Amino acid sequence: LTKRPQIKAIVHFDTKKDDQGDRDISIDSTKNSLASFKKLAANPIFNVKLG
């Protein structure tokens, strides 16, 4: 993200079933996916001031 400052948002759809109804794409679907999300969310780049 630091290499692409034009990106202003990241969207993640946290759902147990996708549009096909068979893929769990929730943040905590596995221990590894939850750990990866927590690592990404802890990045200081997300500490922003609004307004």
Coordinates of N, CA and C in Angstrom, one line a residue, residues 6-7 12 14 18 21 23 25 30 32-35 39 46-47 50:
Q6 N -2.3 5.9 -4.4 CA -3.6 6.2 -5.0 C -4.7 5.4 -4.4
I7 N -4.4 4.2 -3.8 CA -5.4 3.4 -3.2 C -5.8 4.0 -1.9
H12 N -13.3 -5.7 2.3 CA -13.4 -7.1 2.4 C -14.8 -7.6 2.8
D14 N -16.9 -10.1 4.5 CA -16.7 -11.1 5.5 C -18.0 -11.9 5.5
D18 N -20.2 -17.3 -0.2 CA -20.0 -16.3 -1.2 C -21.2 -16.4 -2.2
G21 N -22.3 -19.7 -2.9 CA -22.8 -20.4 -1.7 C -22.0 -21.5 -1.1
R23 N -18.2 -21.1 -0.5 CA -16.9 -20.7 -0.1 C -17.0 -19.8 1.1
I25 N -15.5 -17.1 3.1 CA -14.5 -16.1 3.0 C -14.5 -15.1 4.2
T30 N -10.2 -19.5 9.0 CA -9.1 -20.4 9.4 C -8.2 -19.5 10.4
N32 N -5.0 -19.2 10.2 CA -4.1 -18.4 9.4 C -4.7 -17.2 8.8
S33 N -6.0 -17.3 8.3 CA -6.6 -16.1 7.7 C -6.8 -15.0 8.8
L34 N -7.2 -15.4 10.0 CA -7.4 -14.5 11.1 C -6.1 -13.8 11.5
A35 N -5.1 -14.6 11.6 CA -3.7 -14.0 11.9 C -3.3 -13.1 10.8
K39 N -2.6 -9.0 11.3 CA -1.3 -8.5 11.0 C -1.5 -7.3 10.0
F46 N -2.8 2.2 8.5 CA -4.3 2.4 8.7 C -4.6 3.3 9.8
N47 N -3.6 3.9 10.5 CA -3.9 4.9 11.5 C -4.1 6.3 10.8
L50 N -9.4 11.5 10.3 CA -10.5 11.9 9.4 C -10.9 13.3 9.8

